[in-house]
XYZ file of C-alpha atoms in Angstrom:
617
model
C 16.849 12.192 16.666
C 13.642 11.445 14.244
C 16.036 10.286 11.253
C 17.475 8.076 13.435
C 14.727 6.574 14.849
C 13.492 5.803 11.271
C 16.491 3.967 10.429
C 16.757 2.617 13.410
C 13.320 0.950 13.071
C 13.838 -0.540 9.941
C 15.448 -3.775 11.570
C 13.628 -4.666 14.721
C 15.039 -7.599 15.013
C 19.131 -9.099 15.580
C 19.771 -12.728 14.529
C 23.079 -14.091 16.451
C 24.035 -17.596 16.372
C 26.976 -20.186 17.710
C 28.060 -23.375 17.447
C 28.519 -24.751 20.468
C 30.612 -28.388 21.307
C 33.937 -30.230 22.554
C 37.126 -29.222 21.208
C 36.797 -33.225 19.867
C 33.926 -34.780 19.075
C 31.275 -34.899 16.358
C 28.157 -34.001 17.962
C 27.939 -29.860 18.935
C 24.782 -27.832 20.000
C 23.629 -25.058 17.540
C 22.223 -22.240 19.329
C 20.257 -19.573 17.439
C 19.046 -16.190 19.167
C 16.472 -13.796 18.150
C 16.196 -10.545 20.186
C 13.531 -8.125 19.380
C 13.206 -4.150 20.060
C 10.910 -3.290 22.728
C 7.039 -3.563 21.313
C 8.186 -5.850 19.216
C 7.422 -9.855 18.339
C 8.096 -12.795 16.283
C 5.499 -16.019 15.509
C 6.831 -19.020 16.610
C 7.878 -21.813 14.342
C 4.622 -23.831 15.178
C 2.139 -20.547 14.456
C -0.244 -22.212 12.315
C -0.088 -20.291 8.606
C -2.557 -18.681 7.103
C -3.475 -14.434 7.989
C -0.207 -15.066 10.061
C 3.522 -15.911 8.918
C 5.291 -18.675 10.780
C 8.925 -18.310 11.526
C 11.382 -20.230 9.569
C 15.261 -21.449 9.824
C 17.099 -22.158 6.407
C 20.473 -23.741 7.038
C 23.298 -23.052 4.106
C 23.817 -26.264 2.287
C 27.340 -27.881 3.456
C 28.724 -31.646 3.538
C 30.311 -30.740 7.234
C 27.607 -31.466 9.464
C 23.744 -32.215 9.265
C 20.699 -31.043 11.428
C 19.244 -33.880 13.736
C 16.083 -33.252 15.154
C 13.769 -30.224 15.181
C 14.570 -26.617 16.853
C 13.859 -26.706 20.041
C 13.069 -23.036 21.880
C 14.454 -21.703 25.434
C 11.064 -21.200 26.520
C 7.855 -21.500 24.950
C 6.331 -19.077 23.068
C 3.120 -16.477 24.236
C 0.011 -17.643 23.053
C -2.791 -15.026 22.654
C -5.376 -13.500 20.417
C -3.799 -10.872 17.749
C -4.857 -7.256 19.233
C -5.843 -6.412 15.653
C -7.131 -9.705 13.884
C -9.075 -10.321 16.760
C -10.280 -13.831 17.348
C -6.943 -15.217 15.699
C -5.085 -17.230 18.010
C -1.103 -16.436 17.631
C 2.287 -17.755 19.331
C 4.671 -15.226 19.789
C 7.777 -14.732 21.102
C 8.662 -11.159 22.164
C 11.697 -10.050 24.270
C 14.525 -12.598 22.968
C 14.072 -16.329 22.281
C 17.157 -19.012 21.502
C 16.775 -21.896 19.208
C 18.185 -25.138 20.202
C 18.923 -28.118 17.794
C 21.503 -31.130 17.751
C 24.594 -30.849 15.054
C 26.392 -34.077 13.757
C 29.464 -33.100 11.967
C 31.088 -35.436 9.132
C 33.786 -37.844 9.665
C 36.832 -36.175 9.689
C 35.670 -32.818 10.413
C 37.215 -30.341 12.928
C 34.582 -28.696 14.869
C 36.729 -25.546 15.071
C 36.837 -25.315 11.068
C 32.668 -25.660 10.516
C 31.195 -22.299 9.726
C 26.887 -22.428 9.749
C 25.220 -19.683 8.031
C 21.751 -19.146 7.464
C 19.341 -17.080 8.354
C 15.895 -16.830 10.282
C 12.712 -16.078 8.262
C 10.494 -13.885 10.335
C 7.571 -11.313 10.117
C 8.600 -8.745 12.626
C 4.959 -7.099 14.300
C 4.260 -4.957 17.129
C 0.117 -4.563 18.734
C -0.499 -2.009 15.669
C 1.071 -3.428 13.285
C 3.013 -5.712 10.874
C 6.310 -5.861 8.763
C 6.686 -8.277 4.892
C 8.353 -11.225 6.002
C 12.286 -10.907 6.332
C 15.529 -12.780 5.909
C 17.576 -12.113 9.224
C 21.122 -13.739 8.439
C 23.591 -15.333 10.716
C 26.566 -17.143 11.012
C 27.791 -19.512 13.632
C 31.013 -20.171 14.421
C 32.282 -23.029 17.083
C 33.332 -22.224 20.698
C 34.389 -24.435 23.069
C 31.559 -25.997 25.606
C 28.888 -29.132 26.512
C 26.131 -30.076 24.269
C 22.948 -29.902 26.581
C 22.147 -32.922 27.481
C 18.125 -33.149 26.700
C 19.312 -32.664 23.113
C 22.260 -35.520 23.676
C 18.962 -37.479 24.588
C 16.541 -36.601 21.819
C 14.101 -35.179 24.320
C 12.368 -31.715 24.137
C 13.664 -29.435 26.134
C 11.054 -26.723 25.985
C 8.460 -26.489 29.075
C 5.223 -27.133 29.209
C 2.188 -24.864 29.206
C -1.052 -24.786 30.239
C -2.209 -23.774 26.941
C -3.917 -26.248 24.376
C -1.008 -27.995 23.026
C 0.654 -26.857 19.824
C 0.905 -28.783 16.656
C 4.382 -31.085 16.000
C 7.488 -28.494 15.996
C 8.738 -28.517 12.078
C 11.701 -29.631 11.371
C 14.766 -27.195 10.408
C 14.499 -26.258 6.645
C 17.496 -28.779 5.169
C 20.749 -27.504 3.484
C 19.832 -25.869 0.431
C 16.161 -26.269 0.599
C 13.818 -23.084 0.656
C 10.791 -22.219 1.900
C 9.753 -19.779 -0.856
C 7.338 -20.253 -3.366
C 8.302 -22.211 -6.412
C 6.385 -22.508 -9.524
C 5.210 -20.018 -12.507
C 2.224 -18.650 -10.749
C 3.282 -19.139 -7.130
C 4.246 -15.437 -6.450
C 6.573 -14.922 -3.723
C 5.213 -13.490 -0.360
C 6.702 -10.443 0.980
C 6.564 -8.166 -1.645
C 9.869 -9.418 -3.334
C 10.753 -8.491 -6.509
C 13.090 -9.710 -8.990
C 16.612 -10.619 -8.441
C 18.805 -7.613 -7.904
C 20.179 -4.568 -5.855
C 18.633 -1.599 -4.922
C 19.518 -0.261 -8.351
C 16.935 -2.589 -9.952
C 14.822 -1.792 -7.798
C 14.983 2.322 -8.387
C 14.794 1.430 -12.596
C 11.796 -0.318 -11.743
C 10.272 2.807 -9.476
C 11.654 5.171 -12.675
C 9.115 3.241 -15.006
C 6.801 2.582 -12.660
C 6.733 6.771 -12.054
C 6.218 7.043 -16.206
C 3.391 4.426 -16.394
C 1.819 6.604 -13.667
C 0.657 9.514 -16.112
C -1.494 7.029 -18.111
C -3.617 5.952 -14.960
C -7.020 6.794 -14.884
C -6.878 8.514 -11.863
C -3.956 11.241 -13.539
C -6.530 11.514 -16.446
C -8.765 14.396 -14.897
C -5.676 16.759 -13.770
C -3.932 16.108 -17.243
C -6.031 18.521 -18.742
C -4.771 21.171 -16.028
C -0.865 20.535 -17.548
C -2.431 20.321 -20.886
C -3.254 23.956 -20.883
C -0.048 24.991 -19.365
C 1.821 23.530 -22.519
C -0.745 25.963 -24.558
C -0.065 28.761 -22.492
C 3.966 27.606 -22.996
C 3.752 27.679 -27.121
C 6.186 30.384 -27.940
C 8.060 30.653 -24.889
C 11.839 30.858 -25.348
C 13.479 27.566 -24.063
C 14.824 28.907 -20.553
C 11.406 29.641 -19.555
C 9.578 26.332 -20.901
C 12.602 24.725 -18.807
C 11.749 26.874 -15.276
C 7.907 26.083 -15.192
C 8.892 22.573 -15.882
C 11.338 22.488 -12.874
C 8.827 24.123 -10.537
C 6.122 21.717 -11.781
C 8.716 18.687 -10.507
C 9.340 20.780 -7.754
C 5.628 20.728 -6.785
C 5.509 16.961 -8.252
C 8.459 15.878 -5.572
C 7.399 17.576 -2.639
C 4.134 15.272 -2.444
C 6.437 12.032 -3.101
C 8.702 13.007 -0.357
C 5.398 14.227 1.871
C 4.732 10.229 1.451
C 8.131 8.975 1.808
C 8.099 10.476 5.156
C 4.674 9.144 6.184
C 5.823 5.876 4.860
C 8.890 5.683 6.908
C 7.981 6.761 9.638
C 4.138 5.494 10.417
C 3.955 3.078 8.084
C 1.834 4.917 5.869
C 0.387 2.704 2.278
C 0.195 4.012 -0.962
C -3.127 5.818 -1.098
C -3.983 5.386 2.193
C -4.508 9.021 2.792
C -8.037 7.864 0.596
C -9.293 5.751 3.284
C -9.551 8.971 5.371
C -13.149 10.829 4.897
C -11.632 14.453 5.801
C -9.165 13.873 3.362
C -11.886 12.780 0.847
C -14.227 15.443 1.766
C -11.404 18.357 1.668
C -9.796 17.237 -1.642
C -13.545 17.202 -3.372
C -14.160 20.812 -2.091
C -10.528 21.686 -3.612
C -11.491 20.320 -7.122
C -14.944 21.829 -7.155
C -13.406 25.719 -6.286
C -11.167 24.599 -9.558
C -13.548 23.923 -11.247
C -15.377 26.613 -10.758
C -12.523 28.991 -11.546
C -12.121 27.536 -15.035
C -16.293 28.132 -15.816
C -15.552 31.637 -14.798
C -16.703 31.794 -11.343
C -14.043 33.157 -9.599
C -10.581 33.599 -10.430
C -7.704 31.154 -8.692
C -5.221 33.935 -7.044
C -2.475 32.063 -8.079
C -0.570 33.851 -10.453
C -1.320 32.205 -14.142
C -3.021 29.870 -13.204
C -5.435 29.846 -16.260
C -7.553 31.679 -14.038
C -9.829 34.612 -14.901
C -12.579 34.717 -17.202
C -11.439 36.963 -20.541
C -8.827 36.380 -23.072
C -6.710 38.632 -21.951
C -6.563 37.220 -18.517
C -6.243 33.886 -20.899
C -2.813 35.008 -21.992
C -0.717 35.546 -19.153
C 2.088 33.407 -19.180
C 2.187 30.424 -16.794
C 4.159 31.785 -13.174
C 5.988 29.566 -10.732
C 3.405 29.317 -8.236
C 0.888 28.268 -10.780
C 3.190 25.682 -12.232
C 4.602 24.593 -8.681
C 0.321 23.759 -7.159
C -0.288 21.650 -10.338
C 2.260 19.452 -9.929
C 1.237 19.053 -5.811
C -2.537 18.539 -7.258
C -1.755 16.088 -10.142
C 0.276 14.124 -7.612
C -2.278 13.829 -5.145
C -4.961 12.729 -7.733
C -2.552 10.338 -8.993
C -2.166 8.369 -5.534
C -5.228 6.069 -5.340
C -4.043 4.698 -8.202
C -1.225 1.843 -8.264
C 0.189 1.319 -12.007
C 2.721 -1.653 -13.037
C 5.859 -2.483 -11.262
C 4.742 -0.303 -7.966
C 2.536 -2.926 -5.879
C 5.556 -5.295 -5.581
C 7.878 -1.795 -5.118
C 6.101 -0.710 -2.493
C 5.621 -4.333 -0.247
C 9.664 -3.830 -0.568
C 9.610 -0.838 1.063
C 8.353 -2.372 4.504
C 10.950 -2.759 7.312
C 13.525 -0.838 4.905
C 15.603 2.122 5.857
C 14.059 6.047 6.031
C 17.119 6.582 2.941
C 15.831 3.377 0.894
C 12.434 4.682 1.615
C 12.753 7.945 0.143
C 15.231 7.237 -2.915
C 12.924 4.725 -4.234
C 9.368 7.577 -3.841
C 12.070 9.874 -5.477
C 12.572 7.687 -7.936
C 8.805 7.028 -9.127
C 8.190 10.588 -8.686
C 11.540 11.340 -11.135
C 9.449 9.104 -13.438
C 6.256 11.166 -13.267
C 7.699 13.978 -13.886
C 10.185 12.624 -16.469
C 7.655 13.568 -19.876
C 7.435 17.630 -18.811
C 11.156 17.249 -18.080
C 11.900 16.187 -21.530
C 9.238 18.638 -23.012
C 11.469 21.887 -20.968
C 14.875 20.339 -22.174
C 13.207 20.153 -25.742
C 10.238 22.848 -26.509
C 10.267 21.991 -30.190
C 8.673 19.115 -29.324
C 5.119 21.637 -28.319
C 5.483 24.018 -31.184
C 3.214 22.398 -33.312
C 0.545 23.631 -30.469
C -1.428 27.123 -31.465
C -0.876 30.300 -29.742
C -3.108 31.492 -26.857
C -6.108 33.446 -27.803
C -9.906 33.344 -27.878
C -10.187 29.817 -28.028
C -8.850 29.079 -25.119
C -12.180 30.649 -22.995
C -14.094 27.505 -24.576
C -11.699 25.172 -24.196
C -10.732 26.442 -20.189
C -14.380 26.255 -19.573
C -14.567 22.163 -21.284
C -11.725 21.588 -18.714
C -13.899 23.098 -15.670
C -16.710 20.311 -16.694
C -13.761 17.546 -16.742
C -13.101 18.552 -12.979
C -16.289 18.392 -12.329
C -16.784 14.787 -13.420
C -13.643 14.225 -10.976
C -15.964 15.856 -8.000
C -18.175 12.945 -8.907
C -15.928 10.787 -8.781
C -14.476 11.451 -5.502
C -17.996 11.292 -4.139
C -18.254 7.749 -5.518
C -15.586 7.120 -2.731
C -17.439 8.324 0.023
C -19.261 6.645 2.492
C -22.993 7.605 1.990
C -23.445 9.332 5.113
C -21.202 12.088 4.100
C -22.955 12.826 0.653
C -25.568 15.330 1.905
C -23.117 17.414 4.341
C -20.240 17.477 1.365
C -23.081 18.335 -0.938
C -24.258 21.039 1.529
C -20.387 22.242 1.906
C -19.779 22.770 -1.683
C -22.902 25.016 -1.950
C -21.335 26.624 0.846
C -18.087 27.381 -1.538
C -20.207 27.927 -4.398
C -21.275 30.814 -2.868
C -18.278 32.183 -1.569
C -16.562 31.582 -4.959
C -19.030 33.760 -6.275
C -18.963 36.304 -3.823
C -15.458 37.221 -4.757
C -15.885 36.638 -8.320
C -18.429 39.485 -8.739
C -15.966 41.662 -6.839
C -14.241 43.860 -9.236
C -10.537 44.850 -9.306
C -12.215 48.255 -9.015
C -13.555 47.696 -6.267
C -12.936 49.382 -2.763
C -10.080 47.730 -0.161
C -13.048 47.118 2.275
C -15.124 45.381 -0.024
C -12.015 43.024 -0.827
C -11.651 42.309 2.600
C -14.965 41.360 3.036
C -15.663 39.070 0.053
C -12.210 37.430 0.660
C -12.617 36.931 4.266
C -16.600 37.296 4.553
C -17.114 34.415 1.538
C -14.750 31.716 3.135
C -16.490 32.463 6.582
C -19.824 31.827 5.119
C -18.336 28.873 3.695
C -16.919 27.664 6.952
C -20.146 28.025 8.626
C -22.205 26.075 6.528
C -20.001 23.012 6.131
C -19.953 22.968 9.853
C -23.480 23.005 10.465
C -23.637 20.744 7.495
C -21.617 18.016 9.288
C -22.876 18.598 12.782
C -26.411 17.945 11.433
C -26.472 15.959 8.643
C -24.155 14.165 8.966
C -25.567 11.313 11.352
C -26.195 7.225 11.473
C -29.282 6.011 11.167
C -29.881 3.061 13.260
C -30.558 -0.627 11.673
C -32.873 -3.021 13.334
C -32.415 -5.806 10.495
C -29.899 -7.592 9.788
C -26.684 -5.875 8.335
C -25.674 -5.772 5.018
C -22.715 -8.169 3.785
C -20.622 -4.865 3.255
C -21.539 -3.293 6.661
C -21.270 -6.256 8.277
C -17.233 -6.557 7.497
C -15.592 -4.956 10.982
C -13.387 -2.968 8.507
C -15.190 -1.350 6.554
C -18.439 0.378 6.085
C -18.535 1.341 2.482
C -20.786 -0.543 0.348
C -19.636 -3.485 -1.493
C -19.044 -2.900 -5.370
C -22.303 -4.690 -7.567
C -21.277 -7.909 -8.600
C -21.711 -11.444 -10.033
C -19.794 -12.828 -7.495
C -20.795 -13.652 -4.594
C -18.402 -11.755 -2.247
C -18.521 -12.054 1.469
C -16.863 -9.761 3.868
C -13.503 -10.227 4.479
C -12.243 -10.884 7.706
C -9.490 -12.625 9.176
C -11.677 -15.407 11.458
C -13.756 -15.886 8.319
C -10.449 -16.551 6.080
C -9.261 -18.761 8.720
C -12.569 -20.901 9.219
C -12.717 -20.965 5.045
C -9.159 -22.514 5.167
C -9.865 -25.188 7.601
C -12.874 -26.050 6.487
C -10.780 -27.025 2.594
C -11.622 -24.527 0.629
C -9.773 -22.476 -1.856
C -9.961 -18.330 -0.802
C -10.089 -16.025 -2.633
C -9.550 -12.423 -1.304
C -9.578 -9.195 -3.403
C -8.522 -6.187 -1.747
C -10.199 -3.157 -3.335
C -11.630 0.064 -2.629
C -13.918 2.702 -3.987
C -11.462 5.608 -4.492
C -9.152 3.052 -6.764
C -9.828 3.112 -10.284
C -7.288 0.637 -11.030
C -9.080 -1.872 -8.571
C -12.564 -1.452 -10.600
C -10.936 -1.581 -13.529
C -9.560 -5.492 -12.338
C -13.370 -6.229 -11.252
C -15.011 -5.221 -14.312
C -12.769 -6.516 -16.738
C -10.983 -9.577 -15.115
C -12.276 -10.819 -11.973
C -15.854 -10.465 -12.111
C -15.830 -11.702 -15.745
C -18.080 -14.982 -16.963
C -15.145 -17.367 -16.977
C -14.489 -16.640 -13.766
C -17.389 -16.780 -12.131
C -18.573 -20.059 -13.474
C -14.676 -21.253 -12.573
C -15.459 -19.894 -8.907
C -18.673 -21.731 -9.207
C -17.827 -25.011 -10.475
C -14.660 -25.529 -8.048
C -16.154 -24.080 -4.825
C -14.027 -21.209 -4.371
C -14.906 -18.626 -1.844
C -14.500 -15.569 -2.887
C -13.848 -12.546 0.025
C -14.228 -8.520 -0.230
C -11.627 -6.597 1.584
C -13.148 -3.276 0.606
C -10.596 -0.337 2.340
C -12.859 2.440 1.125
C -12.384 3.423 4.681
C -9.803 3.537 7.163
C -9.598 -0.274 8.580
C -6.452 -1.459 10.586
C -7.830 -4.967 9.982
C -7.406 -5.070 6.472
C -4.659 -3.177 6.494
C -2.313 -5.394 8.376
C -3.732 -8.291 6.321
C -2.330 -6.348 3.650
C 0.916 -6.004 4.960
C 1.297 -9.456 6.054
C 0.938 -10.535 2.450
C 3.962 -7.756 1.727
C 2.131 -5.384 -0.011
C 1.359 -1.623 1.049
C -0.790 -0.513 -1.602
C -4.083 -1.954 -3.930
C -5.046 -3.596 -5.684
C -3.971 -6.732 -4.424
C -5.671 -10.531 -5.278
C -4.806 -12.991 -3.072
C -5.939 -16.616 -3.647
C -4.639 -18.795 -0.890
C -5.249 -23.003 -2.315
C -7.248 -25.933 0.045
C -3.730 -27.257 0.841
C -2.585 -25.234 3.788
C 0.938 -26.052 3.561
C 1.023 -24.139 -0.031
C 1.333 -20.500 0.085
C -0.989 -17.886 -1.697
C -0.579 -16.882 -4.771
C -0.893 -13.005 -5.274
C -1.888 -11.190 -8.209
C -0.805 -7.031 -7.483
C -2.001 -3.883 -9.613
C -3.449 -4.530 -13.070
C -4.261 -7.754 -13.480
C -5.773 -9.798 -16.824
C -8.620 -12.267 -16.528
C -5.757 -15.028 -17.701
C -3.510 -14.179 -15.394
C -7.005 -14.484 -12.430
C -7.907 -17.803 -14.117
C -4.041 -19.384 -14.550
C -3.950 -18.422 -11.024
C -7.190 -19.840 -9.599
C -6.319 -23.027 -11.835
C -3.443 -23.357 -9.700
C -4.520 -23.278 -6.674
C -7.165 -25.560 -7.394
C -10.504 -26.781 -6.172
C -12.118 -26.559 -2.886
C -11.500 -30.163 -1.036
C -15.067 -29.836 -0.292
C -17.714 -28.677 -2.242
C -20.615 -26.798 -1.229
């Protein structure tokens, strides 16, 4: 029941359509119905653009017949404010909805002979939430019956409301036009990616996967596999091969952990890093690490460089160990987003639970793909010494490297968690060291009590920690830019620029007031994303470009968790950061996004394109 509700969710939406008209004639009535799942809803084709997607019709180009007059809906659409965006006036239809518009057919033409296909461009959302934009197909064929007569006419058919009245109702997309983005630096909302099947699409994941090992944020943990290939010098193939296998093992399990969030709550690439008990728990993991590889303690994970003597140095690498470093590098590999995987996974929204999970599989085949090929060829690590002595020194140099990743994950925290995490890992400090000076030797009780009494001690102090440290403080000024943005409370990164808060009433009052936007989505726990501040966005060129063309430039910082930004995210296509999205003065143009790594050419070719603010400050 579960699988099928994921696949079942993946299209929320069925597209039918008909031609309908006199068995003679050249005028016929084509009717075009969208019926949604329950919870479900569709914008209207007069939404006004902007955080929201307007619905589109694209007609097939044919010489048979030709579109006159706009679509004209069954019933008018809901308007209301967007549960989420807030203030953010929408028209919806939920339920079902049926497009009306007038069909001439060509001279000579049998109306039982035209065939209409097209399809219905729609952003499928529900109160929580938000699909990319999709194609829904159709195809209309003729059957027999009376073109309405309001549309014989040329008058609207639609009702009217007591609402303020809506902007003029576009008209149909013509044969063969789109409504995509055209030009070099107009990238393509929805997360699309090059032209291609699925099987493009899992290459793409495959390299993506590989890239991954050379992201900052895999850095730290490399030194854990690093040591396992040292520990590995010598071994006979079969057994180089097996700790490989268990280290994919451990590698996959996370990647299909996330397919299955993805699939089936929508989950975004790293989002687990907007949550502060995730943040909290993984820094307490890599500081008892750490502290096992400066001697502390010993990791009871069976070679799993633990242990603090030479001979305890040289125990050969077991499954277990092998199997927890690939679940740890993976998880410390998640806040980051390499090449080829921001568009990937904005694809990956509204598809299928299967598509879902054979294109995670895929990036984490690509991961994995280097220790692969160093198991199927071990010659390729025998130029590495054999264990001994030296290893103490160097296991110890890799306990400091973890702890410069504890700092780091404190970097992502919001500040009123610093003290009680700080307090917490004292806490595990001392339990670490409680079993650590417990000998082998030593008694069965006094086992039991370091192993049980330590983590107790442990558990008590972070809770006391959190219940009273870990508290407000009230502001009677003014907020801060950063805490004044409703989704987020981290504080904003130091820059030149002069970021505002994102939010969604602010980027629709920017738009209509003529200005150029632009809105970088970022967050503390993504390396990649500071990497795009330091060294192309919040660069010289660009600032005085920003400056000299009054663009307004808009922080949506998702250190923490924030529905708001998140469906902005989505509605862009994308599921993951960093994303830079620069939408021009001229609303009818689309934004132009800039995913993962990004160069401060690529930020300027694309500001350049969208051009200057119609008025300047």
């Amino acid at each position: 029941g579960v699988w099928k509700g994921l696949m079942s969710e993946a299209q929320p939406v069925r597209v039918s359509a008909v031609l309908v008209g006199p068995p003679e004639g050249r005028q016929a009535e084509l009717r075009i119905t969208a019926t949604m799942e329950s919870g479900w809803y569709i914008y209207s084709l007069t939404q006004q653009p902007g955080p929201t997607t307007p619905s589109r019709i694209q007609l097939d180009p044919s010489d048979a017949y030709r579109i006159e007059g706009p679509f004209q809906p069954d019933r008018p659409p809901e308007r209301t404010q967007d549960p989420v965006l807030g203030n953010v006036w929408i028209e919806k239809h939920p339920g079902k909805v049926t497009w009306r518009a007038l069909v001439r057919l060509a001279e000579g033409v049998n109306p039982q002979d035209v065939v209409i296909q097209g399809r219905l461009r729609a952003q499928p959302c529900t109160a929580t939430r938000c699909l990319s934009p999709q194609n829904f197909p159709f195809i209309a064929r003729w059957e027999a019956g009376e073109v309405a007569a309001d549309l014989l006419s040329g008058l609207a058919g639609s009702s009217t409301s007591s609402e303020p009245s809506a902007p003029p109702e576009p008209q149909a997309v013509p044969p063969g036009s789109s409504t995509e983005p055209t030009g070099p630096s107009d990238a393509v909302v929805g997360g699309s990616l090059a032209p291609g099947g699925l099987a493009v699409k899992v290459g793409l994941a495959f390299l993506g996967g590989l890239i991954l090992n050379l992201m900052p944020c895999v850095l730290p943990v490399i030194s854990l596999k690093l040591f396992s290939f040292l520990q590995q010098a010598g071994e006979s193939r079969s057994r180089i091969m097996v700790l490989n296998l268990w280290y994919t093992a451990g590698l996959m399990a996370v990647f299909f952990v996330l397919a299955a969030l993805t699939a089936g709550l929508g989950h975004a690439w790293g989002e687990q890093f907007t949550l502060a008990w995730f943040k909290i728990a993984l820094t307490a993991l890599v500081f008892v690490m750490a502290l096992s590889f400066l001697g502390v303690w010993e990791i009871p994970i069976p070679g799993f460089a633990g242990g603090s003597t030479s001979v305890q140095l040289q125990q050969k690498e077991g499954p277990a160990g092998a199997f927890f470093k690939g679940v740890f590098a993976t998880i410390l590999a998640t806040p980051c987003s390499g090449p080829f995987l921001g568009a990937l996974f904005g694809f990956l929204l509204g598809q299928s639970a299967l598509v879902v999970f054979v294109i995670f599989g895929a990036v984490g085949l690509g991961m994995a793909a280097p220790y692969l090929v160093l198991g199927a060829f071990p010659e390729l690590i025998r130029f590495l010494p054999k264990p001994g002595d030296w290893m103490e020194t160097l296991k110890e140099l890799m306990g400091f490297f973890l702890l410069g990743t504890v700092v780091f994950l404190f970097s992502t925290m919001h500040h009123r968690y610093f003290v009680p995490t700080l307090t917490l890992l004292i806490g595990l400090w001392l339990a670490c060291w409680w079993i650590g000076r417990t000998s082998l030797t030593a008694s069965l009780a006094s086992k039991w009590a370091a192993w049980l009494g330590g983590p107790a001690v442990a558990a008590l102090i972070g809770w006391l920690a959190f219940s009273v440290l870990a508290y407000e403080p009230t502001l009677s000024g003014p907020l801060e830019p950063a805490q004044s943005n409703p989704g987020s409370s981290a504080t904003a990164p130091l820059s030149s620029v002069p970021w505002q808060p994102f939010s969604s009433e602010r980027l629709a009052q920017l738009r209509s007031e003529g200005k150029t936007v632009m809105v970088y989505f970022t967050a503390n726990w993504c390396l990649t994303c500071k990497f795009n501040l330091k060294w192309a966005i919040d660069t010289a060129e660009v600032r005085q470009w920003i400056a000299e063309n009054g663009v307004a430039p808009l922080l949506a910082d998702w250190t923490d968790e924030s529905p708001v930004i998140k469906k902005a995210l989505n509605e862009l296509g994308y599921n993951s950061i960093p994303v830079l999205a620069i939408w021009p003065a001229d609303t009818n143009r689309p934004p132009i996004i800039l995913p993962d790594l990004v160069t401060q050419g690529q930020v300027l070719q694309a500001l350049k394109s969208a051009g200057p603010s119609r008025s300047q400050p």
